[in-house]
Coordinates of C-alpha atoms in Angstrom, one line a residue:
X1 CA 6.0 -0.5 -4.6
X2 CA 8.0 2.6 -4.7
X3 CA 7.3 5.6 -2.4
X4 CA 8.2 9.1 -3.2
X5 CA 7.2 12.6 -2.1
X6 CA 6.9 15.7 -4.2
X7 CA 6.2 19.3 -3.3
X8 CA 3.2 20.8 -5.1
X9 CA 2.1 24.4 -5.1
X10 CA -1.4 24.3 -3.9
X11 CA -4.0 26.6 -5.6
X12 CA -4.3 28.9 -2.7
X13 CA -0.7 29.8 -2.5
X14 CA 0.7 27.6 0.2
X15 CA 3.5 25.0 -0.6
X16 CA 3.1 21.8 1.4
X17 CA 4.4 18.2 1.0
X18 CA 1.8 16.2 -0.9
X19 CA 1.6 12.4 -1.2
X20 CA 1.5 11.3 -4.7
X21 CA 3.0 8.2 -3.1
X22 CA 1.6 5.9 -0.5
X23 CA 1.3 7.9 2.8
X24 CA -0.1 11.4 3.4
X25 CA 2.0 14.2 4.8
X26 CA -0.5 14.5 7.6
X27 CA 0.3 10.9 8.8
X28 CA 4.0 11.6 8.7
X29 CA 3.6 14.8 10.7
X30 CA 1.4 13.0 13.2
X31 CA 3.9 10.2 13.5
X32 CA 6.9 12.6 14.0
X33 CA 5.3 15.3 16.1
X34 CA 2.2 13.7 17.6
X35 CA 1.5 13.9 21.3
X36 CA 0.2 11.0 23.3
X37 CA -0.6 10.9 27.0
X38 CA 1.1 8.0 28.6
X39 CA 0.7 7.3 32.3
X40 CA 2.2 4.7 34.6
X41 CA -0.1 1.8 35.3
X42 CA -0.4 -0.7 38.2
X43 CA 0.9 -4.2 37.4
X44 CA -1.3 -5.9 34.8
X45 CA -3.4 -8.8 35.8
X46 CA -3.1 -10.3 32.3
X47 CA 0.0 -11.1 30.3
X48 CA 0.6 -9.5 26.9
X49 CA 0.1 -13.0 25.4
X50 CA -3.6 -12.7 26.1
X51 CA -3.9 -9.4 24.2
X52 CA -6.2 -9.8 21.2
X53 CA -4.1 -7.6 18.9
X54 CA -0.6 -7.8 17.6
X55 CA 2.6 -6.5 19.3
X56 CA 5.1 -4.2 17.7
X57 CA 8.7 -4.5 19.0
X58 CA 10.9 -1.5 18.5
X59 CA 14.7 -1.8 18.4
X60 CA 16.1 -1.1 21.9
X61 CA 17.9 2.1 22.6
X62 CA 21.7 1.8 23.3
X63 CA 23.2 3.4 26.4
X64 CA 26.9 3.1 27.3
X65 CA 27.5 0.5 24.5
X66 CA 30.6 0.6 22.4
X67 CA 30.0 1.9 18.8
X68 CA 31.1 -1.4 17.2
X69 CA 28.1 -2.9 19.0
X70 CA 25.6 -0.7 17.2
X71 CA 24.0 -3.8 15.7
X72 CA 22.6 -4.8 19.1
X73 CA 19.7 -2.4 18.8
X74 CA 18.3 -4.2 15.7
X75 CA 19.3 -7.6 17.2
X76 CA 17.2 -6.9 20.3
X77 CA 14.0 -6.5 18.2
X78 CA 14.7 -9.6 16.1
X79 CA 15.5 -11.8 19.1
X80 CA 12.5 -10.5 21.1
X81 CA 10.1 -11.0 18.1
X82 CA 11.5 -14.6 17.7
X83 CA 11.1 -15.3 21.4
X84 CA 7.5 -14.0 21.6
X85 CA 6.4 -15.7 18.4
X86 CA 7.8 -19.0 19.6
X87 CA 5.5 -18.7 22.6
X88 CA 2.4 -18.1 20.6
X89 CA 2.3 -14.3 20.8
X90 CA 1.1 -12.6 17.6
X91 CA 4.0 -10.2 16.7
X92 CA 4.6 -7.8 13.9
X93 CA 7.7 -9.0 12.0
X94 CA 10.7 -7.1 10.9
X95 CA 9.5 -6.8 7.3
X96 CA 6.3 -4.9 8.3
X97 CA 8.2 -2.8 10.9
X98 CA 10.8 -1.7 8.3
X99 CA 8.1 -1.0 5.8
X100 CA 6.3 1.2 8.3
X101 CA 9.4 3.2 9.1
X102 CA 10.3 3.6 5.5
X103 CA 6.8 4.8 4.6
X104 CA 6.9 7.3 7.4
X105 CA 10.5 8.3 6.5
X106 CA 11.7 7.4 10.0
X107 CA 15.2 6.2 10.7
X108 CA 15.5 2.5 11.6
X109 CA 18.3 3.0 14.2
X110 CA 17.9 6.4 15.7
X111 CA 16.0 6.9 19.0
X112 CA 12.4 8.0 18.6
X113 CA 10.1 9.8 21.0
X114 CA 7.5 7.8 22.8
X115 CA 4.7 9.7 21.0
X116 CA 6.2 8.8 17.6
X117 CA 6.6 5.1 18.6
X118 CA 2.9 5.0 19.7
X119 CA 1.8 6.6 16.5
X120 CA 3.7 4.0 14.4
X121 CA 2.1 1.3 16.5
X122 CA -1.4 2.7 15.8
X123 CA -0.7 2.9 12.1
X124 CA 0.3 -0.7 11.8
X125 CA -2.6 -2.0 13.8
X126 CA -0.7 -3.0 16.9
X127 CA -2.4 -3.3 20.3
X128 CA 0.9 -3.0 22.2
X129 CA 4.4 -1.7 21.6
X130 CA 7.4 -3.1 23.4
X131 CA 10.3 -0.7 23.9
X132 CA 13.5 -1.1 25.8
X133 CA 17.1 -0.3 26.3
X134 CA 20.5 -2.0 26.5
X135 CA 23.3 -0.9 28.7
X136 CA 26.6 -2.2 30.1
X137 CA 27.2 -2.8 33.8
X138 CA 30.7 -4.1 34.4
X139 CA 31.0 -7.2 32.3
X140 CA 27.3 -7.6 31.9
X141 CA 24.8 -6.5 29.3
X142 CA 21.6 -5.3 30.9
X143 CA 18.4 -5.5 28.9
X144 CA 15.3 -3.6 30.1
X145 CA 11.9 -3.7 28.4
X146 CA 8.3 -2.7 29.0
X147 CA 5.1 -2.8 27.0
X148 CA 2.8 0.2 26.2
X149 CA -0.9 -0.7 25.7
X150 CA -2.0 1.7 23.0
X151 CA -5.7 1.7 23.7
X152 CA -5.2 3.5 27.1
X153 CA -1.6 4.6 26.7
X154 CA -0.6 2.7 29.7
X155 CA 3.0 1.6 30.5
X156 CA 3.3 -1.9 31.8
X157 CA 5.9 -2.8 34.5
X158 CA 9.5 -3.0 33.3
X159 CA 11.3 -6.3 33.2
X160 CA 15.0 -6.6 33.3
X161 CA 17.5 -9.4 32.3
X162 CA 21.3 -9.4 32.4
X163 CA 24.2 -11.5 31.5
X164 CA 27.5 -11.6 29.6
X165 CA 27.3 -10.4 26.0
X166 CA 28.1 -13.9 24.8
X167 CA 24.8 -15.0 26.4
X168 CA 22.8 -12.4 24.3
X169 CA 20.4 -15.0 22.8
X170 CA 19.8 -16.5 26.2
X171 CA 19.2 -13.0 27.7
X172 CA 16.4 -12.3 25.2
X173 CA 14.9 -15.8 25.5
X174 CA 14.4 -15.1 29.2
X175 CA 13.1 -11.6 28.5
X176 CA 10.6 -12.8 26.0
X177 CA 9.4 -15.5 28.4
X178 CA 8.7 -12.9 31.1
X179 CA 7.0 -10.5 28.7
X180 CA 4.8 -13.2 27.3
X181 CA 3.9 -14.5 30.7
X182 CA 5.0 -18.0 29.7
X183 CA 6.9 -20.3 32.0
X184 CA 7.9 -22.7 29.2
X185 CA 11.1 -22.5 27.2
X186 CA 10.9 -21.3 23.6
X187 CA 10.4 -23.9 20.9
X188 CA 13.5 -23.2 18.9
X189 CA 16.1 -25.2 17.0
X190 CA 19.7 -25.3 18.1
X191 CA 21.0 -21.8 19.1
X192 CA 22.7 -19.8 16.4
X193 CA 26.4 -19.0 17.1
X194 CA 26.6 -15.4 18.3
X195 CA 29.2 -14.5 15.6
X196 CA 26.9 -15.8 12.8
X197 CA 24.0 -13.9 14.2
X198 CA 26.1 -10.7 14.5
X199 CA 27.0 -11.0 10.8
X200 CA 23.4 -11.6 9.9
X201 CA 22.2 -8.5 11.6
X202 CA 25.0 -6.4 10.2
X203 CA 24.1 -7.7 6.8
X204 CA 20.5 -6.5 7.3
X205 CA 21.7 -3.0 8.4
X206 CA 24.5 -2.5 5.8
X207 CA 24.0 0.4 3.3
X208 CA 25.4 -1.1 0.1
X209 CA 24.4 -4.4 -1.5
X210 CA 27.9 -5.6 -1.7
X211 CA 28.5 -5.1 2.1
X212 CA 25.2 -6.8 2.9
X213 CA 26.1 -9.8 0.8
X214 CA 29.5 -10.0 2.4
X215 CA 28.1 -10.1 5.9
X216 CA 25.3 -12.5 5.0
X217 CA 27.7 -14.9 3.3
X218 CA 29.9 -14.8 6.4
X219 CA 26.9 -15.7 8.6
X220 CA 26.1 -18.7 6.4
X221 CA 29.7 -19.8 6.3
X222 CA 29.9 -19.7 10.1
X223 CA 26.5 -21.4 10.5
X224 CA 25.5 -23.4 7.3
X225 CA 22.0 -24.1 8.8
X226 CA 21.2 -20.4 9.0
X227 CA 18.4 -20.5 6.4
X228 CA 17.0 -17.1 7.3
X229 CA 20.3 -15.6 6.3
X230 CA 20.0 -17.4 3.0
X231 CA 16.6 -15.7 2.4
X232 CA 18.2 -12.3 3.2
X233 CA 21.0 -13.0 0.8
X234 CA 18.4 -14.0 -1.9
X235 CA 16.9 -10.6 -1.5
X236 CA 20.3 -8.9 -2.0
X237 CA 21.1 -11.0 -5.1
X238 CA 17.6 -10.3 -6.5
X239 CA 18.1 -6.6 -6.0
X240 CA 21.3 -6.9 -7.9
X241 CA 19.4 -8.8 -10.7
X242 CA 21.8 -11.8 -10.3
X243 CA 18.9 -14.2 -10.5
X244 CA 21.1 -17.3 -11.0
X245 CA 23.0 -16.6 -7.8
X246 CA 19.7 -15.9 -6.0
X247 CA 18.2 -19.2 -7.1
X248 CA 21.3 -21.1 -6.0
X249 CA 21.1 -19.5 -2.5
X250 CA 17.5 -20.5 -1.8
X251 CA 17.7 -23.9 -3.4
X252 CA 20.2 -24.8 -0.6
X253 CA 17.4 -24.4 2.0
X254 CA 16.4 -28.0 3.0
X255 CA 12.8 -29.1 2.8
X256 CA 12.7 -29.7 6.6
X257 CA 13.6 -26.0 7.3
X258 CA 11.0 -23.8 9.0
X259 CA 11.5 -21.3 6.1
X260 CA 11.3 -23.9 3.4
X261 CA 8.0 -22.7 2.0
X262 CA 9.3 -19.1 1.8
X263 CA 12.4 -20.4 0.1
X264 CA 10.4 -22.3 -2.5
X265 CA 8.4 -19.2 -3.2
X266 CA 11.6 -17.2 -3.6
X267 CA 13.0 -19.8 -6.0
X268 CA 9.9 -19.6 -8.1
X269 CA 10.4 -15.8 -8.4
X270 CA 14.0 -16.3 -9.5
X271 CA 12.9 -18.8 -12.1
X272 CA 10.3 -16.4 -13.4
X273 CA 12.9 -13.6 -13.8
X274 CA 15.1 -16.2 -15.6
X275 CA 12.2 -16.8 -18.0
X276 CA 12.0 -20.4 -17.0
X277 CA 8.3 -20.1 -16.9
X278 CA 7.3 -23.7 -16.8
X279 CA 9.4 -24.4 -13.7
X280 CA 8.3 -21.2 -12.0
X281 CA 4.6 -22.1 -12.7
X282 CA 5.0 -25.6 -11.3
X283 CA 6.9 -24.4 -8.2
X284 CA 4.2 -21.8 -7.4
X285 CA 1.3 -24.2 -8.1
X286 CA 2.8 -26.7 -5.6
X287 CA 2.6 -24.1 -2.8
X288 CA -1.1 -23.5 -3.1
X289 CA -3.2 -24.1 0.0
X290 CA -6.0 -26.7 -0.8
X291 CA -8.5 -24.1 0.3
X292 CA -8.6 -21.6 -2.7
X293 CA -9.8 -18.6 -0.7
X294 CA -6.9 -18.9 1.9
X295 CA -5.3 -15.5 2.2
X296 CA -1.8 -17.1 1.9
X297 CA -2.8 -18.1 -1.7
X298 CA -3.1 -14.4 -2.7
X299 CA 0.6 -13.8 -3.6
X300 CA 0.9 -17.3 -5.2
X301 CA -2.1 -16.8 -7.4
X302 CA -0.9 -13.3 -8.3
X303 CA 2.5 -14.6 -9.4
X304 CA 0.9 -17.4 -11.3
X305 CA -1.0 -14.7 -13.2
X306 CA 2.2 -12.8 -13.9
X307 CA 3.8 -16.0 -15.3
X308 CA 0.9 -16.3 -17.7
X309 CA 1.1 -12.7 -18.7
X310 CA 4.8 -13.0 -19.4
X311 CA 4.8 -16.3 -21.3
X312 CA 1.6 -15.7 -23.2
X313 CA -1.6 -17.8 -23.3
X314 CA -1.3 -21.5 -22.4
X315 CA -4.8 -23.0 -22.7
X316 CA -3.9 -26.1 -20.7
X317 CA -3.1 -24.0 -17.6
X318 CA -5.6 -21.2 -17.7
X319 CA -5.5 -17.5 -18.5
X320 CA -3.7 -14.8 -16.5
X321 CA -7.1 -13.3 -15.6
X322 CA -8.2 -16.6 -14.0
X323 CA -5.3 -16.7 -11.6
X324 CA -5.5 -12.9 -10.9
X325 CA -9.2 -13.2 -10.1
X326 CA -8.3 -16.0 -7.6
X327 CA -5.6 -13.7 -6.1
X328 CA -8.2 -10.9 -5.7
X329 CA -10.7 -13.3 -4.1
X330 CA -8.1 -14.6 -1.6
X331 CA -6.7 -11.2 -0.7
X332 CA -8.0 -8.0 -2.3
X333 CA -4.6 -6.4 -2.5
X334 CA -4.2 -3.2 -4.5
X335 CA -1.5 -4.7 -6.8
X336 CA -3.6 -7.8 -7.5
X337 CA -6.6 -5.7 -8.5
X338 CA -4.4 -3.6 -10.8
X339 CA -2.9 -6.7 -12.4
X340 CA -6.3 -8.1 -13.0
X341 CA -7.5 -4.9 -14.7
X342 CA -4.2 -4.7 -16.7
X343 CA -4.6 -8.3 -17.8
X344 CA -8.1 -7.5 -19.1
X345 CA -6.8 -4.5 -21.0
X346 CA -4.2 -6.7 -22.7
X347 CA -7.0 -9.3 -23.5
X348 CA -9.2 -6.5 -24.8
X349 CA -11.9 -7.3 -22.3
X350 CA -12.5 -3.6 -21.6
X351 CA -15.6 -3.9 -19.5
X352 CA -13.7 -6.2 -17.1
X353 CA -10.8 -3.8 -17.2
X354 CA -13.0 -0.8 -16.3
X355 CA -14.4 -2.6 -13.3
X356 CA -11.2 -3.9 -11.7
X357 CA -9.1 -0.8 -12.5
X358 CA -11.7 1.4 -10.8
X359 CA -11.6 -1.0 -7.8
X360 CA -7.9 -0.6 -7.7
X361 CA -8.1 3.2 -7.8
X362 CA -10.7 3.2 -5.0
X363 CA -7.9 1.8 -2.8
X364 CA -5.1 4.0 -4.1
X365 CA -6.2 7.0 -6.2
X366 CA -2.5 7.9 -6.7
X367 CA -1.7 4.8 -8.9
X368 CA -0.5 6.3 -12.1
X369 CA -0.3 3.0 -14.0
X370 CA -4.0 2.3 -13.0
X371 CA -5.1 5.7 -14.3
X372 CA -3.3 5.1 -17.6
X373 CA -4.7 1.6 -18.0
X374 CA -8.1 2.9 -17.2
X375 CA -7.7 5.6 -19.9
X376 CA -6.8 3.0 -22.4
X377 CA -9.9 1.0 -21.6
X378 CA -12.1 4.1 -21.7
X379 CA -10.6 5.1 -25.1
X380 CA -11.4 1.7 -26.5
X381 CA -15.0 1.9 -25.4
X382 CA -15.5 5.4 -26.8
X383 CA -15.5 7.4 -23.6
X384 CA -13.1 10.0 -24.9
X385 CA -13.6 12.7 -22.3
X386 CA -13.2 10.4 -19.4
X387 CA -10.2 8.8 -21.1
X388 CA -8.6 12.2 -21.5
X389 CA -9.2 12.9 -17.8
X390 CA -7.5 9.6 -16.7
X391 CA -4.6 10.2 -19.0
X392 CA -4.0 13.6 -17.6
X393 CA -4.1 12.2 -14.1
X394 CA -1.5 9.6 -15.1
X395 CA 0.8 12.3 -16.4
X396 CA 0.5 14.4 -13.3
X397 CA 1.4 11.4 -11.1
X398 CA 4.3 9.8 -13.1
X399 CA 7.0 11.1 -15.4
X400 CA 6.6 7.8 -17.3
X401 CA 3.4 9.1 -19.0
X402 CA 4.5 12.7 -19.6
X403 CA 6.0 11.6 -22.9
X404 CA 2.9 9.9 -24.1
X405 CA 1.2 13.0 -25.4
X406 CA -1.0 11.6 -28.1
X407 CA -4.6 11.4 -27.0
X408 CA -5.2 8.8 -29.7
X409 CA -2.8 6.3 -28.1
X410 CA -4.7 3.2 -27.1
X411 CA -1.9 0.6 -26.5
X412 CA -0.5 -0.2 -23.1
X413 CA 3.2 -0.1 -22.1
X414 CA 4.6 -3.5 -21.5
X415 CA 5.9 -4.9 -18.3
X416 CA 3.5 -3.1 -15.8
X417 CA 2.5 -6.3 -14.1
X418 CA 3.4 -6.4 -10.4
X419 CA 5.0 -9.4 -8.6
X420 CA 4.2 -10.2 -5.0
X421 CA 7.7 -10.3 -3.6
X422 CA 7.1 -12.3 -0.5
X423 CA 4.9 -15.1 0.7
X424 CA 2.7 -13.3 3.2
X425 CA 1.6 -14.8 6.5
X426 CA -2.1 -14.1 5.9
X427 CA -2.4 -11.0 8.2
X428 CA -5.7 -9.4 7.3
X429 CA -4.3 -5.9 6.7
X430 CA -0.5 -5.3 6.3
X431 CA 1.2 -2.1 7.2
X432 CA 1.0 -0.6 3.7
X433 CA -2.7 -1.1 3.4
X434 CA -3.2 0.4 6.9
X435 CA -1.1 3.4 6.0
X436 CA -2.9 3.9 2.7
X437 CA -6.2 3.7 4.5
X438 CA -5.1 6.4 6.9
X439 CA -3.9 8.6 4.1
X440 CA -7.1 8.1 2.0
X441 CA -9.3 9.0 5.0
X442 CA -7.4 12.3 5.5
X443 CA -7.6 13.0 1.8
X444 CA -11.3 12.3 1.7
X445 CA -12.0 14.6 4.7
X446 CA -10.1 17.4 3.1
X447 CA -11.9 16.9 -0.3
X448 CA -15.2 17.0 1.6
X449 CA -14.3 20.2 3.3
X450 CA -13.5 22.0 -0.1
X451 CA -16.6 20.5 -1.7
X452 CA -18.9 21.9 1.0
X453 CA -17.3 25.3 0.7
X454 CA -17.6 25.2 -3.1
X455 CA -21.3 24.2 -2.8
X456 CA -22.1 27.1 -0.5
X457 CA -20.2 29.6 -2.7
X458 CA -22.1 28.2 -5.8
X459 CA -25.4 28.7 -4.1
X460 CA -24.4 32.4 -3.4
X461 CA -23.4 32.7 -7.1
X462 CA -19.8 33.5 -6.1
X463 CA -18.7 31.4 -9.0
X464 CA -15.0 32.3 -9.2
X465 CA -14.4 31.4 -5.5
X466 CA -16.6 28.3 -5.9
X467 CA -14.7 27.1 -8.9
X468 CA -11.4 27.4 -6.9
X469 CA -12.8 25.3 -4.0
X470 CA -14.3 22.7 -6.3
X471 CA -11.1 22.3 -8.2
X472 CA -9.3 21.7 -5.0
X473 CA -11.9 19.0 -4.1
X474 CA -11.3 17.3 -7.5
X475 CA -7.5 17.6 -7.1
X476 CA -7.9 15.6 -3.8
X477 CA -10.6 13.3 -5.0
X478 CA -10.7 12.9 -8.8
X479 CA -14.0 10.9 -8.8
X480 CA -16.0 13.3 -6.7
X481 CA -19.2 13.4 -8.9
X482 CA -20.9 16.3 -7.2
X483 CA -17.8 18.5 -7.6
X484 CA -17.7 17.8 -11.4
X485 CA -21.5 18.5 -11.5
X486 CA -21.1 21.9 -9.8
X487 CA -18.2 22.8 -12.1
X488 CA -20.4 21.9 -15.1
X489 CA -23.2 24.1 -13.8
X490 CA -20.8 27.0 -13.2
X491 CA -19.6 26.7 -16.9
X492 CA -23.3 26.7 -17.9
X493 CA -24.0 29.8 -15.9
X494 CA -21.0 31.5 -17.5
X495 CA -22.1 30.6 -21.1
X496 CA -19.5 27.9 -21.7
X497 CA -21.5 24.9 -22.8
X498 CA -18.6 23.0 -24.3
X499 CA -16.6 23.1 -21.0
X500 CA -19.8 22.2 -19.2
X501 CA -20.3 19.1 -21.3
X502 CA -16.9 17.8 -20.5
X503 CA -17.3 18.3 -16.7
X504 CA -20.8 16.8 -16.7
X505 CA -19.7 13.7 -18.6
X506 CA -17.0 13.0 -16.0
X507 CA -19.6 13.5 -13.2
X508 CA -21.9 11.0 -14.8
X509 CA -19.1 8.5 -15.4
X510 CA -18.1 8.9 -11.7
X511 CA -21.7 8.5 -10.4
X512 CA -24.7 8.2 -12.7
X513 CA -27.4 10.7 -11.4
X514 CA -30.5 12.3 -12.8
X515 CA -29.3 15.8 -11.8
X516 CA -26.1 15.4 -13.9
X517 CA -28.1 14.1 -16.9
X518 CA -30.5 17.2 -16.7
X519 CA -27.5 19.5 -16.5
X520 CA -25.9 17.8 -19.5
X521 CA -29.2 18.1 -21.4
X522 CA -29.1 21.9 -20.7
X523 CA -25.5 22.1 -22.0
X524 CA -26.5 20.2 -25.2
X525 CA -29.5 22.6 -25.7
X526 CA -27.2 25.6 -25.4
X527 CA -24.8 24.0 -27.8
X528 CA -27.6 23.6 -30.4
X529 CA -27.9 19.8 -30.1
X530 CA -31.5 19.0 -29.1
X531 CA -31.4 15.3 -30.0
X532 CA -28.6 14.7 -27.6
X533 CA -30.4 16.8 -25.0
X534 CA -33.5 14.7 -25.4
X535 CA -31.5 11.5 -24.9
X536 CA -30.1 12.9 -21.6
X537 CA -33.6 13.9 -20.4
X538 CA -34.9 10.4 -21.1
X539 CA -32.0 9.0 -19.1
X540 CA -32.7 11.4 -16.2
X541 CA -36.3 10.3 -16.1
X542 CA -35.3 6.6 -16.1
X543 CA -33.2 7.3 -13.0
X544 CA -35.8 9.5 -11.4
X545 CA -39.3 9.5 -12.9
X546 CA -40.4 12.3 -10.5
X547 CA -37.6 14.7 -11.5
X548 CA -39.3 18.1 -11.9
X549 CA -36.3 19.5 -13.6
X550 CA -36.2 16.7 -16.2
X551 CA -39.9 17.1 -16.9
X552 CA -39.6 20.8 -17.3
X553 CA -36.7 20.4 -19.7
X554 CA -38.6 17.7 -21.7
X555 CA -41.5 20.2 -22.3
X556 CA -39.0 22.8 -23.3
X557 CA -37.4 20.5 -25.9
X558 CA -40.8 19.5 -27.3
X559 CA -41.9 23.2 -27.9

């Protein structure tokens, strides 16, 4: 999923970064400039391995290290994660760490303040963060590390290991043993030659795809059993759209390899991109956990659904919606929910589409594709005002939809389905969802602030100022029913019944309330449509038989 930031002029004259992407600007500012109180703590009585939550390892800072050894910072994090994980410690992997840094627009290699590191750890759901440094003392490389427990902001005692650079892997094996509190050696295969490992890390860090591929191929050439380097090279070839080469790389991973399952998943994706749908489907199906609701089945079921979408209905293997429903049950990921709603639109099951697309938008209100798909389903069910609203939101959020100007368009663009790119480990909430949750919480709080201000101004009949506040609330929270209701009432008070009808329909669609139906009935009466007004009053009395406003309006209509 792509991430991008735009600068929008806010209605009250300020210009601030606004996240029509995945993370709020508030979260970014907090991460970069946040302040945390960290105090030294006495030696812990319990080892980090006993902590209930996961550990984030940050690349070590480099002091007095030659520039051509810049790769050691990233290598330190990779080796320490491997060592802790091999001893049973739950550690956040490199993929999640890199994703968090990218979402927050933080550099992967530059030194970060302790406050920033702590904030990143909090956002990814870590209970501890391990930081450290590397320096040179004569012929020795010195590695120092300590953990920070985020709940109390306490720094644990520092541990130090040293040795020749050629013993880098052994140095970090000892360091991870001490940090984990384990006395046993790591359960690892034969050690990777240092030259191959160096090429692997440089391949991960390289800027261009060509340079990444060159380093990774060198790593594999120096150590043919380096299957993790093959997976990294698969990612490069996939990014280059060279799916034949990508497939060949991962098919070289033997069945006995610890990363064999990930390699088979990657091979199925390459087969899918090569339109070898039957082989892709069979490869994915073979990876399914026998327990259908297992979280690890989420990405597999999702991609099985994508196979069905791309190759068309195959009655013997089930519909796309069947597999996407299983994906959502196993792991309610935003992309899986969107895919399911999108599949229902393509199948013309619009009621199913409405439900799942709204669920997707509850998790990410900035999903332009979901807004447009929802508009298509609403259009097909005759909800024209709501469809127009969703289409406008899609256009605001993505240039893709700016060209689709016809309000009568009901067909969906092709190819919007979303692949799960990796076989996840079953972590309950990944970094992206944690960051989205944080952004949404801040967005909701700001929307509530403007709604409350708008409500007070409406009660004082300061309608112009109230309208400005309510529009800010809707800007932040498009489905805020009360904001649309108050906007409709302001239009009614100003003698604009047609505008009131549109706002009130959106309010009812967002949340069906008796008050909104009464207000809509008033708007229809002012528009000279008593039959429609009566229907709205009846609906209001169904929702609230004791509604005094509905009863009053019913008597008025009957006179």
